JSON list of C-alpha atoms in Angstrom, two decimals:
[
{"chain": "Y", "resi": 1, "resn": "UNK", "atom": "CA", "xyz": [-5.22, 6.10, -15.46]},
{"chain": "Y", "resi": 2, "resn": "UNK", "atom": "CA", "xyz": [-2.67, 3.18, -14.92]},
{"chain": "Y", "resi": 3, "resn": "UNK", "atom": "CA", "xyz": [-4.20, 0.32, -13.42]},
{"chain": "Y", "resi": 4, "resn": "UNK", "atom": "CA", "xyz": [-2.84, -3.23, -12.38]},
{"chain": "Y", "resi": 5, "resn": "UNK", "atom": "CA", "xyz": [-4.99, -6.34, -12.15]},
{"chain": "Y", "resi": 6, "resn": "UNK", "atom": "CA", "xyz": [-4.08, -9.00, -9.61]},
{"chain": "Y", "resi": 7, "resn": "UNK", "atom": "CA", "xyz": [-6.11, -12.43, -9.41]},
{"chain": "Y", "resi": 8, "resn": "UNK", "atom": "CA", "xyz": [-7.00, -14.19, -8.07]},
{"chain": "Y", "resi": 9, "resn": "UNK", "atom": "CA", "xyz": [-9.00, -12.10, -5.23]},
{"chain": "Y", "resi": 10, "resn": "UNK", "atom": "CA", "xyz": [-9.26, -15.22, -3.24]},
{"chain": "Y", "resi": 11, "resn": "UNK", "atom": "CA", "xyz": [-7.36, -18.22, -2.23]},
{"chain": "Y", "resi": 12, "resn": "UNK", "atom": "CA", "xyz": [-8.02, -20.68, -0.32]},
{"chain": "Y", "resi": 13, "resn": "UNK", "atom": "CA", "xyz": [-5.17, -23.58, 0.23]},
{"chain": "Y", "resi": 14, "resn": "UNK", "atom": "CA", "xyz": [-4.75, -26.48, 2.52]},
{"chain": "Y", "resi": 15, "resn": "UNK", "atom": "CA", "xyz": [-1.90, -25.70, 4.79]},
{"chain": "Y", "resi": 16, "resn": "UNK", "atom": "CA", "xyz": [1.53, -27.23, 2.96]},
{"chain": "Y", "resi": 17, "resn": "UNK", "atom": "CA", "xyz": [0.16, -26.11, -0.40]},
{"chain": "Y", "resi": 18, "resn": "UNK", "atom": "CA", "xyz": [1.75, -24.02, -3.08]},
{"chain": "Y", "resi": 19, "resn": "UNK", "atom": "CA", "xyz": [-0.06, -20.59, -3.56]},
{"chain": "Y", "resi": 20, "resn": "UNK", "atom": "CA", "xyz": [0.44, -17.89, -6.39]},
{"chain": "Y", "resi": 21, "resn": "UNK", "atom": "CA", "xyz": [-0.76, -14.69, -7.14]},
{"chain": "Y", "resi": 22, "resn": "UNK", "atom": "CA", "xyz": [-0.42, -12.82, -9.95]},
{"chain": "Y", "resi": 23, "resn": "UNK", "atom": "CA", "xyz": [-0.55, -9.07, -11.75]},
{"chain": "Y", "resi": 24, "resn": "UNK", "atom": "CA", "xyz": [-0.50, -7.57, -15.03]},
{"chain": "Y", "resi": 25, "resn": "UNK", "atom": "CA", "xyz": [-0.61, -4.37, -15.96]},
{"chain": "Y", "resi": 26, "resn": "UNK", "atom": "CA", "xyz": [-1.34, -3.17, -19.90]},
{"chain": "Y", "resi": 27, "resn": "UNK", "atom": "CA", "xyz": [1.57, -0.78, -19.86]},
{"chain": "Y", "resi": 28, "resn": "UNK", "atom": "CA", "xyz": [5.15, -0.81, -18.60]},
{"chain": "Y", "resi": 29, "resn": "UNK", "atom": "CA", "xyz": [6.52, -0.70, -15.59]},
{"chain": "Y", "resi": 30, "resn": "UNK", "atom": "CA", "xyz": [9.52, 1.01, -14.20]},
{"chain": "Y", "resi": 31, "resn": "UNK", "atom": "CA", "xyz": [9.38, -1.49, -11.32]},
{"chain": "Y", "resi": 32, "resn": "UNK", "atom": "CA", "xyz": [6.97, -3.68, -8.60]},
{"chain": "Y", "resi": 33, "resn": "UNK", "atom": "CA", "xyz": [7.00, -4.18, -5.29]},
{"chain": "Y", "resi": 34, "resn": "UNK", "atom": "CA", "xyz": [5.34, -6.93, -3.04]},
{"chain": "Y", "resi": 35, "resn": "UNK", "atom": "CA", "xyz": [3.12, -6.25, 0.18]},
{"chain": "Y", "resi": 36, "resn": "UNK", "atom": "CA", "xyz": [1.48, -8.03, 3.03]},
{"chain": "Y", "resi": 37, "resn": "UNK", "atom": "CA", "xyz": [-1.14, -7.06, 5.07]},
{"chain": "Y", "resi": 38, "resn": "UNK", "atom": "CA", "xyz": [-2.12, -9.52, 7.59]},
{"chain": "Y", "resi": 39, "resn": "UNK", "atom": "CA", "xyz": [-5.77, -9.61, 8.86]},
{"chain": "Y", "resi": 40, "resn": "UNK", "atom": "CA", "xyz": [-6.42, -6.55, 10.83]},
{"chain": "Y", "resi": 41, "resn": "UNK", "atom": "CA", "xyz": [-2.77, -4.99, 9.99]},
{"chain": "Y", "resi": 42, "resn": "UNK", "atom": "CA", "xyz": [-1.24, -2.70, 7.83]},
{"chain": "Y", "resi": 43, "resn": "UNK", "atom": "CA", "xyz": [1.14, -3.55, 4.94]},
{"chain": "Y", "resi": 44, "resn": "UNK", "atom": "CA", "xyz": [4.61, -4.33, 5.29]},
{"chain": "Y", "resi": 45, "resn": "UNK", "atom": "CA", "xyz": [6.82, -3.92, 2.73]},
{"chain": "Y", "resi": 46, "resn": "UNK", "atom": "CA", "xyz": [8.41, -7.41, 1.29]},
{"chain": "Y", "resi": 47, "resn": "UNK", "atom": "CA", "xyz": [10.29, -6.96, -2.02]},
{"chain": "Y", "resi": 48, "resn": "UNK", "atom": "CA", "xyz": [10.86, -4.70, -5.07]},
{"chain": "Y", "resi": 49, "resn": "UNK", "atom": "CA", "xyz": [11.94, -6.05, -8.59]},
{"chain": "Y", "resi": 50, "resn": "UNK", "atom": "CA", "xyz": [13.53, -3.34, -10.73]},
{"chain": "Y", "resi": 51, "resn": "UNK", "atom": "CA", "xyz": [14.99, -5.69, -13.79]},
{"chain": "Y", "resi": 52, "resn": "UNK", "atom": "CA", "xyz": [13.86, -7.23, -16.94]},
{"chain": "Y", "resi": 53, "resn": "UNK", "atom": "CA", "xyz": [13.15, -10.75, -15.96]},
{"chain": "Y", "resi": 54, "resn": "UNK", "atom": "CA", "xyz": [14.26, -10.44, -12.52]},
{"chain": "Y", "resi": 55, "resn": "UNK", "atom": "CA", "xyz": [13.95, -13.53, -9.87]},
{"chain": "Y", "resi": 56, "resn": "UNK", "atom": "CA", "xyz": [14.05, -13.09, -6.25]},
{"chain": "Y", "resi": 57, "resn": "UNK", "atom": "CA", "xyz": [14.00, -15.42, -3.19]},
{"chain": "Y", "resi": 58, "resn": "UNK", "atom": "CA", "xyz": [13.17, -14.82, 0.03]},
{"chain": "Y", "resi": 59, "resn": "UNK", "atom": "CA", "xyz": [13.30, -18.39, 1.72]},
{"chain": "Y", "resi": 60, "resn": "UNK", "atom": "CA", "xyz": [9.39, -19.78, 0.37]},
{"chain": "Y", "resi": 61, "resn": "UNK", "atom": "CA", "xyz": [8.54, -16.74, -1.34]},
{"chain": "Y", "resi": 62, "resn": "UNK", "atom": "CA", "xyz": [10.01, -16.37, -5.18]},
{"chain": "Y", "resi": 63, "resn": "UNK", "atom": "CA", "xyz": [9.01, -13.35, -6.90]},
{"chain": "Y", "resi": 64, "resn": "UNK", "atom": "CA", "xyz": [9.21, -12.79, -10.62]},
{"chain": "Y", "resi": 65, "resn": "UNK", "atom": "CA", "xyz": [9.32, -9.75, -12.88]},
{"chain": "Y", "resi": 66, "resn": "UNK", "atom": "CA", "xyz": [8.29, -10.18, -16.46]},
{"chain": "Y", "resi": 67, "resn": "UNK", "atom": "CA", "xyz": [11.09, -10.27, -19.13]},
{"chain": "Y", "resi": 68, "resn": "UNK", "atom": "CA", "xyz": [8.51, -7.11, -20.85]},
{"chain": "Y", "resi": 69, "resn": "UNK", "atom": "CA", "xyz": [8.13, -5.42, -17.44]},
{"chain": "Y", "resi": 70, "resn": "UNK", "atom": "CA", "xyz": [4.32, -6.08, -17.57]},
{"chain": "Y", "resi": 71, "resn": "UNK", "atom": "CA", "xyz": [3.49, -8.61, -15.34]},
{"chain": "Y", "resi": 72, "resn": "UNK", "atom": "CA", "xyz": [4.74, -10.19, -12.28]},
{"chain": "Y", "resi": 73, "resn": "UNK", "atom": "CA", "xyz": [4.47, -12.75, -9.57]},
{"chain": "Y", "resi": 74, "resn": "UNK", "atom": "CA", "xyz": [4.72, -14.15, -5.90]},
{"chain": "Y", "resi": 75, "resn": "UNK", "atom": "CA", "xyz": [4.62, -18.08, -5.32]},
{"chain": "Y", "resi": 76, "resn": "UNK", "atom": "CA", "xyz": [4.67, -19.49, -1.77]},
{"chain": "Y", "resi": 77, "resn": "UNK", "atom": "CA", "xyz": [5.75, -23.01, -1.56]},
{"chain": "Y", "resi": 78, "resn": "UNK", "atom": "CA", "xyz": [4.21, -25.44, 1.67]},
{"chain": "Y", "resi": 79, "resn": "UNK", "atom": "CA", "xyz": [1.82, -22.34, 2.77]},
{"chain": "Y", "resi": 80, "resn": "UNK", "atom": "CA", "xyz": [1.72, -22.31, 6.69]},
{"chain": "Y", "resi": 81, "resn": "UNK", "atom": "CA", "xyz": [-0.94, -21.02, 8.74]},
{"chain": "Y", "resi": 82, "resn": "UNK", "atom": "CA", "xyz": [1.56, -17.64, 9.20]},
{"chain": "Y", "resi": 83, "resn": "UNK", "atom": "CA", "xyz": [1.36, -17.00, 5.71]},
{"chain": "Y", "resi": 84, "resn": "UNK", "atom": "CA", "xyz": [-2.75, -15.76, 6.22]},
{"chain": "Y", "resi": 85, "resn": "UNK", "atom": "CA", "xyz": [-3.41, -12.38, 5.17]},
{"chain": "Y", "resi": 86, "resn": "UNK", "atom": "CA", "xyz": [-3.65, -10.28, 1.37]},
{"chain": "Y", "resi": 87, "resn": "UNK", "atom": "CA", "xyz": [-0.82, -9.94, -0.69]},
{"chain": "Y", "resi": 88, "resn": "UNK", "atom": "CA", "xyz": [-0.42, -7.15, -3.08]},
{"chain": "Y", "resi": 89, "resn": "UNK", "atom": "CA", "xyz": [2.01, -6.10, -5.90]},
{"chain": "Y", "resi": 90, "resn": "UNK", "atom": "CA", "xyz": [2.23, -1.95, -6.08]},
{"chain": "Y", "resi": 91, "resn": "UNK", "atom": "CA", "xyz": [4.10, -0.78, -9.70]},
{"chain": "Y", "resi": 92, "resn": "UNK", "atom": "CA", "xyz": [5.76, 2.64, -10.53]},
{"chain": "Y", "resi": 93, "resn": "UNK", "atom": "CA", "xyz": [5.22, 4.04, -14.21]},
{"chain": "Y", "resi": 94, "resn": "UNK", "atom": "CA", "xyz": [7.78, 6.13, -15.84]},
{"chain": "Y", "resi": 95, "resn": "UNK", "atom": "CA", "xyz": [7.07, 9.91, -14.94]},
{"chain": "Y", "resi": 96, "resn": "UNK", "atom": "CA", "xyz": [5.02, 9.16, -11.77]},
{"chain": "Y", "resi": 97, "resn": "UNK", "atom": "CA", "xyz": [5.11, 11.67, -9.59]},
{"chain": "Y", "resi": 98, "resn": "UNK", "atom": "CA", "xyz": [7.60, 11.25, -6.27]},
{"chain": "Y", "resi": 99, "resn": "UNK", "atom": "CA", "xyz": [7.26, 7.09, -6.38]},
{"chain": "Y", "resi": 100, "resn": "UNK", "atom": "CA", "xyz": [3.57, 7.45, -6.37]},
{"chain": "Y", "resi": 101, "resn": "UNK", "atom": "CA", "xyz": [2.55, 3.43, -6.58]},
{"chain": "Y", "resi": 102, "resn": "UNK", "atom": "CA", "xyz": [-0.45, 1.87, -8.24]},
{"chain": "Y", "resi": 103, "resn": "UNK", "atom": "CA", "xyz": [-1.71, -1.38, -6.27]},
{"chain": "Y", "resi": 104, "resn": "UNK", "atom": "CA", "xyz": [-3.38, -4.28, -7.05]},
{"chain": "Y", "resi": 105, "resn": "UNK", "atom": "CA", "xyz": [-6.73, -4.98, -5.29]},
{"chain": "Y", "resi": 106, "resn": "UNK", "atom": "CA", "xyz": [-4.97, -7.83, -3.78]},
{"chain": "Y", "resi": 107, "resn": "UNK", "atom": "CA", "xyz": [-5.04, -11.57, -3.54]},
{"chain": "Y", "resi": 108, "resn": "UNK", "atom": "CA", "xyz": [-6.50, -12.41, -0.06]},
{"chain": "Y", "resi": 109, "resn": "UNK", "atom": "CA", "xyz": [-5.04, -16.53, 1.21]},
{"chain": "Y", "resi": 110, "resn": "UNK", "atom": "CA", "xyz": [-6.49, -18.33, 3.44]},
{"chain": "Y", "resi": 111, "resn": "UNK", "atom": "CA", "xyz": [-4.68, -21.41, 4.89]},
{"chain": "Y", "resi": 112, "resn": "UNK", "atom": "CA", "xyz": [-6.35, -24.36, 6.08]},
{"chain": "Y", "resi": 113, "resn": "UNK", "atom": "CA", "xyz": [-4.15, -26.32, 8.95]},
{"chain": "C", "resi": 1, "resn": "UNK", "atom": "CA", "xyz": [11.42, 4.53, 17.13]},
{"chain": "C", "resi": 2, "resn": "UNK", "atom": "CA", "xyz": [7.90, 4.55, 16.50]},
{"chain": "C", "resi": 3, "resn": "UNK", "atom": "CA", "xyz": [8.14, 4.70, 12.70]},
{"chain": "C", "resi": 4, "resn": "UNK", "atom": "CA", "xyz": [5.10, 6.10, 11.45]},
{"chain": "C", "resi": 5, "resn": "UNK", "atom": "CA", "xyz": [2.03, 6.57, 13.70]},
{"chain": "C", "resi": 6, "resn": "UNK", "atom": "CA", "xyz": [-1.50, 7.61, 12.89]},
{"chain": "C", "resi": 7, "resn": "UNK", "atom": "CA", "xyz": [-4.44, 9.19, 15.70]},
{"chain": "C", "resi": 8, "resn": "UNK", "atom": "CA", "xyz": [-6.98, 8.10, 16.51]},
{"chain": "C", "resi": 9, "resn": "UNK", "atom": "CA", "xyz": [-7.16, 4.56, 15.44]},
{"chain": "C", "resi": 10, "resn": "UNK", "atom": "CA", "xyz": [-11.19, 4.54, 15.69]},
{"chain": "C", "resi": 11, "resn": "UNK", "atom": "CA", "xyz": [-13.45, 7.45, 14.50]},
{"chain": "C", "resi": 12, "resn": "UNK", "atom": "CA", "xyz": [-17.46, 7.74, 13.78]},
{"chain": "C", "resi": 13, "resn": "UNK", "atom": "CA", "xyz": [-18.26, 10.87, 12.32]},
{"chain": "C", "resi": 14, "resn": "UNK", "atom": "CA", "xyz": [-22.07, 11.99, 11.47]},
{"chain": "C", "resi": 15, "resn": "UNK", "atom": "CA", "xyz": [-22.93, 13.10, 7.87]},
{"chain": "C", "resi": 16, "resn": "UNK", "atom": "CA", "xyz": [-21.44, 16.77, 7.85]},
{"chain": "C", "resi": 17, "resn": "UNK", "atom": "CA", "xyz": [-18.88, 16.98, 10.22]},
{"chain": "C", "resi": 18, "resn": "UNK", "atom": "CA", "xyz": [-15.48, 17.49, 9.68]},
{"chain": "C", "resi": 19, "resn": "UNK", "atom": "CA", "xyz": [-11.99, 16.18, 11.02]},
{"chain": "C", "resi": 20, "resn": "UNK", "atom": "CA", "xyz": [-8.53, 15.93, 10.92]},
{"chain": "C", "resi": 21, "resn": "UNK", "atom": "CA", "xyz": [-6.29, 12.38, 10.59]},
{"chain": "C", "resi": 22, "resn": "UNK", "atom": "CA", "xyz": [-3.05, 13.01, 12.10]},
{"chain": "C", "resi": 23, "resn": "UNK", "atom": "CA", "xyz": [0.28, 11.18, 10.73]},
{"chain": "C", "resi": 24, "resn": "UNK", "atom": "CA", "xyz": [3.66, 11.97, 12.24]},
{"chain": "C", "resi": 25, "resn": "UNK", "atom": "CA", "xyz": [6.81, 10.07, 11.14]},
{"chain": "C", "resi": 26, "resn": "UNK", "atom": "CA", "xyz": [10.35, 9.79, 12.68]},
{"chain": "C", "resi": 27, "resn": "UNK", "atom": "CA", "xyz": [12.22, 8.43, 10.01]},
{"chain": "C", "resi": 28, "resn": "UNK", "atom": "CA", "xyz": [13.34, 11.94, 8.47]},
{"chain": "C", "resi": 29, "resn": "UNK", "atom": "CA", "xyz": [11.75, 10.43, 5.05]},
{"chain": "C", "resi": 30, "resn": "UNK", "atom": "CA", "xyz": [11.12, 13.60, 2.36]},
{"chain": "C", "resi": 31, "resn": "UNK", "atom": "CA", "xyz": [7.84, 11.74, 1.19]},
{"chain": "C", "resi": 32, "resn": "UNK", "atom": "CA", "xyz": [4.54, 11.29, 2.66]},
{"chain": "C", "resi": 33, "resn": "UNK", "atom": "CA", "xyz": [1.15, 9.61, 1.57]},
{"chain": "C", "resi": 34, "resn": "UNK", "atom": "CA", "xyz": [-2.53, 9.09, 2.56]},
{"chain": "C", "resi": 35, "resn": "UNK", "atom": "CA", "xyz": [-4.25, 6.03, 1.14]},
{"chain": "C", "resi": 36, "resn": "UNK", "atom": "CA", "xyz": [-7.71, 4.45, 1.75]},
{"chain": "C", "resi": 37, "resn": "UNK", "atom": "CA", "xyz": [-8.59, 1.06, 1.47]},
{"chain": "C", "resi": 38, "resn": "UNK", "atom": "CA", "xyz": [-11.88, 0.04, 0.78]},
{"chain": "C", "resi": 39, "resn": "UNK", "atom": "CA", "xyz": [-12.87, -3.89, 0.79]},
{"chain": "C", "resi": 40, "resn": "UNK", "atom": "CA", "xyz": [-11.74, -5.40, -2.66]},
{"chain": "C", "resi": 41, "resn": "UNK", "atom": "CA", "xyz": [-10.45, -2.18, -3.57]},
{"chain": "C", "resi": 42, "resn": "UNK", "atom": "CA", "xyz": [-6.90, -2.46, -2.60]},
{"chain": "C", "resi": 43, "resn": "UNK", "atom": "CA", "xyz": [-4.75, 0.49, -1.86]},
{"chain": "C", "resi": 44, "resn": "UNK", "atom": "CA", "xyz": [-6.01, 4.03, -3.43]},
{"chain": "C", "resi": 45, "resn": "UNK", "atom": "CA", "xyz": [-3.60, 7.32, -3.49]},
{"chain": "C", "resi": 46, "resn": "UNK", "atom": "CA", "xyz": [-5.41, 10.23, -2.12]},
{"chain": "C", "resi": 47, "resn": "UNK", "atom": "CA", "xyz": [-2.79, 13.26, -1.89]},
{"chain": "C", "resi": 48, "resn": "UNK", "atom": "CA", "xyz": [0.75, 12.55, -1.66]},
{"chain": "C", "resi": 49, "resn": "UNK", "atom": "CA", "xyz": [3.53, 15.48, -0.36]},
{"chain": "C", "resi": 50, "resn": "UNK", "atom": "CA", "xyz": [7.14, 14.74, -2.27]},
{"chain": "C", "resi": 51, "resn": "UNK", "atom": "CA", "xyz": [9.21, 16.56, 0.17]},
{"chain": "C", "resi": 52, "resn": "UNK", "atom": "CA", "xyz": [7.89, 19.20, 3.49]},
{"chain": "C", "resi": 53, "resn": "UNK", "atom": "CA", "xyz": [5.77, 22.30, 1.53]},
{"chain": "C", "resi": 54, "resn": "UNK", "atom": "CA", "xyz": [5.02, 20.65, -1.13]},
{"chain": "C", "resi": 55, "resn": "UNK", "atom": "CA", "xyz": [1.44, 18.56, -1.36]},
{"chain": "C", "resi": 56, "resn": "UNK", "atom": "CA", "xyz": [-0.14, 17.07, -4.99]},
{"chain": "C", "resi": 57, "resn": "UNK", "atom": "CA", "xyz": [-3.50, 14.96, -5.71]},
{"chain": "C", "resi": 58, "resn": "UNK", "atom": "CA", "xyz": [-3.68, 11.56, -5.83]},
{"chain": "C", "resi": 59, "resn": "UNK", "atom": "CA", "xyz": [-6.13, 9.65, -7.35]},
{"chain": "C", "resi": 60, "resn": "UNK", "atom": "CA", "xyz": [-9.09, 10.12, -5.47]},
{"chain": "C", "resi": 61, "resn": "UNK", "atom": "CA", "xyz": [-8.72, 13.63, -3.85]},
{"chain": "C", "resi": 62, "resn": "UNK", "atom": "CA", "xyz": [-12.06, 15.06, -3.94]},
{"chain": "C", "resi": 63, "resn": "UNK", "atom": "CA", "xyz": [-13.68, 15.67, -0.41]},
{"chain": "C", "resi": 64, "resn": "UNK", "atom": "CA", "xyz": [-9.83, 15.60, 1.20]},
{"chain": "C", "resi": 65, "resn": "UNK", "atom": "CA", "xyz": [-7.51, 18.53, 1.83]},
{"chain": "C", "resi": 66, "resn": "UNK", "atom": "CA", "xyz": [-4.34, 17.75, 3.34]},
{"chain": "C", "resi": 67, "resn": "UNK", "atom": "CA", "xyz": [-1.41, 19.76, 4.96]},
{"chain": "C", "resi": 68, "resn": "UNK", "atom": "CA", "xyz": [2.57, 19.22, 5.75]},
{"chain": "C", "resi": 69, "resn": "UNK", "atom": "CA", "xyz": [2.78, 20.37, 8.61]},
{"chain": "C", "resi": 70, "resn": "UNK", "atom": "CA", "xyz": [6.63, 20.18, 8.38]},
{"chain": "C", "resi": 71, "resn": "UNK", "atom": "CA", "xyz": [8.69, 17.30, 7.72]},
{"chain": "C", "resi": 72, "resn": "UNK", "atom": "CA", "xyz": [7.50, 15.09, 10.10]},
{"chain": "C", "resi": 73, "resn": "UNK", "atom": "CA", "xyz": [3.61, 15.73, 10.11]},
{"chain": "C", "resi": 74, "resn": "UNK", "atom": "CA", "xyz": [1.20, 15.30, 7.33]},
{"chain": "C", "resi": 75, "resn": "UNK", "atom": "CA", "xyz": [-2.42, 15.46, 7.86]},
{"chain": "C", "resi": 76, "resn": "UNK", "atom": "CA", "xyz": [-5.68, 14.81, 6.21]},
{"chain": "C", "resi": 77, "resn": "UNK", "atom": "CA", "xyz": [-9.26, 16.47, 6.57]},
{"chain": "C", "resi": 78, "resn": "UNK", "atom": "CA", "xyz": [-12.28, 15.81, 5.84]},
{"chain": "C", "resi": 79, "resn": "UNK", "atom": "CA", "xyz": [-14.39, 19.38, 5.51]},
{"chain": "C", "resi": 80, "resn": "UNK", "atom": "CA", "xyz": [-17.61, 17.37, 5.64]},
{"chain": "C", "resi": 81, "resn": "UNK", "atom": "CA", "xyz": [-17.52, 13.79, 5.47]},
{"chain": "C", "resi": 82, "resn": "UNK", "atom": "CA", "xyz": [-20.09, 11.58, 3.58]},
{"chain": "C", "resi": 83, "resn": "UNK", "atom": "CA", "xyz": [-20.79, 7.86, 4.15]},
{"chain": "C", "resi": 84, "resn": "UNK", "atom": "CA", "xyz": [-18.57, 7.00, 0.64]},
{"chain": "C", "resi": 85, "resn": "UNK", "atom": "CA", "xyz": [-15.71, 8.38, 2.75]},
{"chain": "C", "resi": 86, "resn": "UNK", "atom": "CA", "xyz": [-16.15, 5.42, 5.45]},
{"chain": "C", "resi": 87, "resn": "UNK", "atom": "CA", "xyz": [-12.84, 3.43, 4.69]},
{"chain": "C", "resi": 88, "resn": "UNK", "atom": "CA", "xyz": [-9.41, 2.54, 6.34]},
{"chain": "C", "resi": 89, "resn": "UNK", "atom": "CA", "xyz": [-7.20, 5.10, 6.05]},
{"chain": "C", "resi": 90, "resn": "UNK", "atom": "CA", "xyz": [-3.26, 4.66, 5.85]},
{"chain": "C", "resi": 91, "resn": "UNK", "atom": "CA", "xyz": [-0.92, 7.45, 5.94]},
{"chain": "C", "resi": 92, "resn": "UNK", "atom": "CA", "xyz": [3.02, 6.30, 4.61]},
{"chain": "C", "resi": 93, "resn": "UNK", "atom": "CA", "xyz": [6.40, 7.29, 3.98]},
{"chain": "C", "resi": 94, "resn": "UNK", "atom": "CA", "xyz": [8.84, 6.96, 1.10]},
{"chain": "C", "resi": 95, "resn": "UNK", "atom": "CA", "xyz": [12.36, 5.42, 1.83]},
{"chain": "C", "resi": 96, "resn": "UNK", "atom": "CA", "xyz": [14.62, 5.72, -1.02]},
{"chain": "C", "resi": 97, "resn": "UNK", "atom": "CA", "xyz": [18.37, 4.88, -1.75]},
{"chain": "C", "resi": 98, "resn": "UNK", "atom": "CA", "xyz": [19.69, 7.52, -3.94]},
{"chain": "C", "resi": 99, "resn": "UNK", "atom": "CA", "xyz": [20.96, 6.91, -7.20]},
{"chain": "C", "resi": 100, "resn": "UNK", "atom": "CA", "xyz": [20.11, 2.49, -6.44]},
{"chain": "C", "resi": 101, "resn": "UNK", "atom": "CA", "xyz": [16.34, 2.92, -7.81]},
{"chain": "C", "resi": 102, "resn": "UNK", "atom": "CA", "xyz": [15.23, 1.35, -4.56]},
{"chain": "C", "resi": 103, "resn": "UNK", "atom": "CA", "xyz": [13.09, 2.20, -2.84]},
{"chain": "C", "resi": 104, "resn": "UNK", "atom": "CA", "xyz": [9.86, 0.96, -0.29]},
{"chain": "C", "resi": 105, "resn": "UNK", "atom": "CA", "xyz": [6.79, 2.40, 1.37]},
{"chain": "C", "resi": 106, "resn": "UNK", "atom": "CA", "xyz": [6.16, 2.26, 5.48]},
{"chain": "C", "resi": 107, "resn": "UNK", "atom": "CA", "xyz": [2.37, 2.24, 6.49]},
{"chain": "C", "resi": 108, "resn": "UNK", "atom": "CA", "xyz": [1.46, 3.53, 9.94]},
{"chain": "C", "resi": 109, "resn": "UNK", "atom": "CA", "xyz": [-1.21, 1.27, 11.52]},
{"chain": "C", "resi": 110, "resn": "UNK", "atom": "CA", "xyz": [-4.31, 2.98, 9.81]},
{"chain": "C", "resi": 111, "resn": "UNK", "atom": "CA", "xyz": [-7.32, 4.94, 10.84]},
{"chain": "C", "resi": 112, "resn": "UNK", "atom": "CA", "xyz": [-10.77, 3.03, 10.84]},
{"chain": "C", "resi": 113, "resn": "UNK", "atom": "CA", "xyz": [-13.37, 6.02, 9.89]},
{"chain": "C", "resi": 114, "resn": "UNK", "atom": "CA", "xyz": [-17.13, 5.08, 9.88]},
{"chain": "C", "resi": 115, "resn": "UNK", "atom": "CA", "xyz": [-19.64, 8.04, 8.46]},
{"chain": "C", "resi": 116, "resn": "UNK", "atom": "CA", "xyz": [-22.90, 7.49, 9.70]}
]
């Protein structure tokens, strides 16, 4: 089956750090999306990234979608303590059934104030 | 609105007995999922229902059976739940903007199972 790799599995950052995660998958995608589940929580929905080479922004958050639709990334600039808890990408393959997603195992980041 | 909301939150089963996870959404979303999340595992698709009526595996079905109820309810048994089937459980729904491509997932707060 379609699988997509995210690493690291841990972070650990000293509070004002940068942080990045990252996933790749070996095939295509038709697009990603971004998670966060905070400790304890469910996940909330943050972004999805439908284009070739796509960049978003969402104030310290910048997400990136490979120019080959493979790969993708979050980077947090100056982590704060609010920013605890596992972030994972989720991608859609061409002729998945009803938007099923495939997720990452996640990158978990801890912030140390 | 509550969005979508899952009962019970807790549950510790014995080796052999069965239940029901109940998921309810008021959203009027066509799509419905049940995940489980084990530690390091991420997110897992266990059956999925694309619109009320309709129900199709996921990736790890076996041991689950689930039902849509109608459009808001979508439940998910366990005949006779085994200690592998201790995990989080997440039920979610599908918004999507027609003809846009967008789209996003809403998780209720999750059922903690333990199978003793």
């Amino acid at each position: 089956g379609q699988q997509v790799m995210q690493i690291p599995q841990y972070q650990h950052v000293q509070e004002g750090e940068d942080f990045t995660t990252y996933c790749n998958s070996s095939t295509t995608l038709s697009n990603i999306q971004w998670y966060k589940q905070r400790p304890g929580g469910h996940p909330v929905f943050l972004i999805q990234l439908v284009k070739s080479g796509e960049v978003k922004k969402q104030k310290r958050l910048t997400f990136q979608f490979g120019e080959a639709k493979k790969n993708s990334s979050l980077h947090i600039t100056a982590t704060q303590t609010t920013d605890v808890g596992t972030y994972f990408c989720a991608g859609t393959y061409s002729g998945a059934g009803s938007y099923q997603l495939t997720f990452g195992k996640g990158t978990k980041l801890s912030v140390i104030p | 609105n509550a969005g979508v909301t899952q009962t019970p939150k807790f549950q510790v089963l014995k080796t052999g007995q069965s239940m029901t996870l109940q998921c309810a959404q008021d959203m009027n979303h066509n799509s419905m999922y049940w995940y489980r999340q084990d530690p390091g595992m991420g997110l897992r698709l266990i059956y999925y229902s694309a619109s009320e009526g309709t129900t199709d595996k996921g990736e790890v079905p076996n041991g689950y059976n689930v039902s849509r109820l109608n459009k808001r309810e979508f439940s998910l048994r366990l005949e006779s739940a085994a200690p592998s089937q201790t995990s989080v459980y997440f039920c979610a729904t599908h918004l999507g903007v027609s003809g846009t491509g967008y789209y996003e997932q809403y998780f209720g707060p999750g059922t903690r199972l333990t199978v003793t």
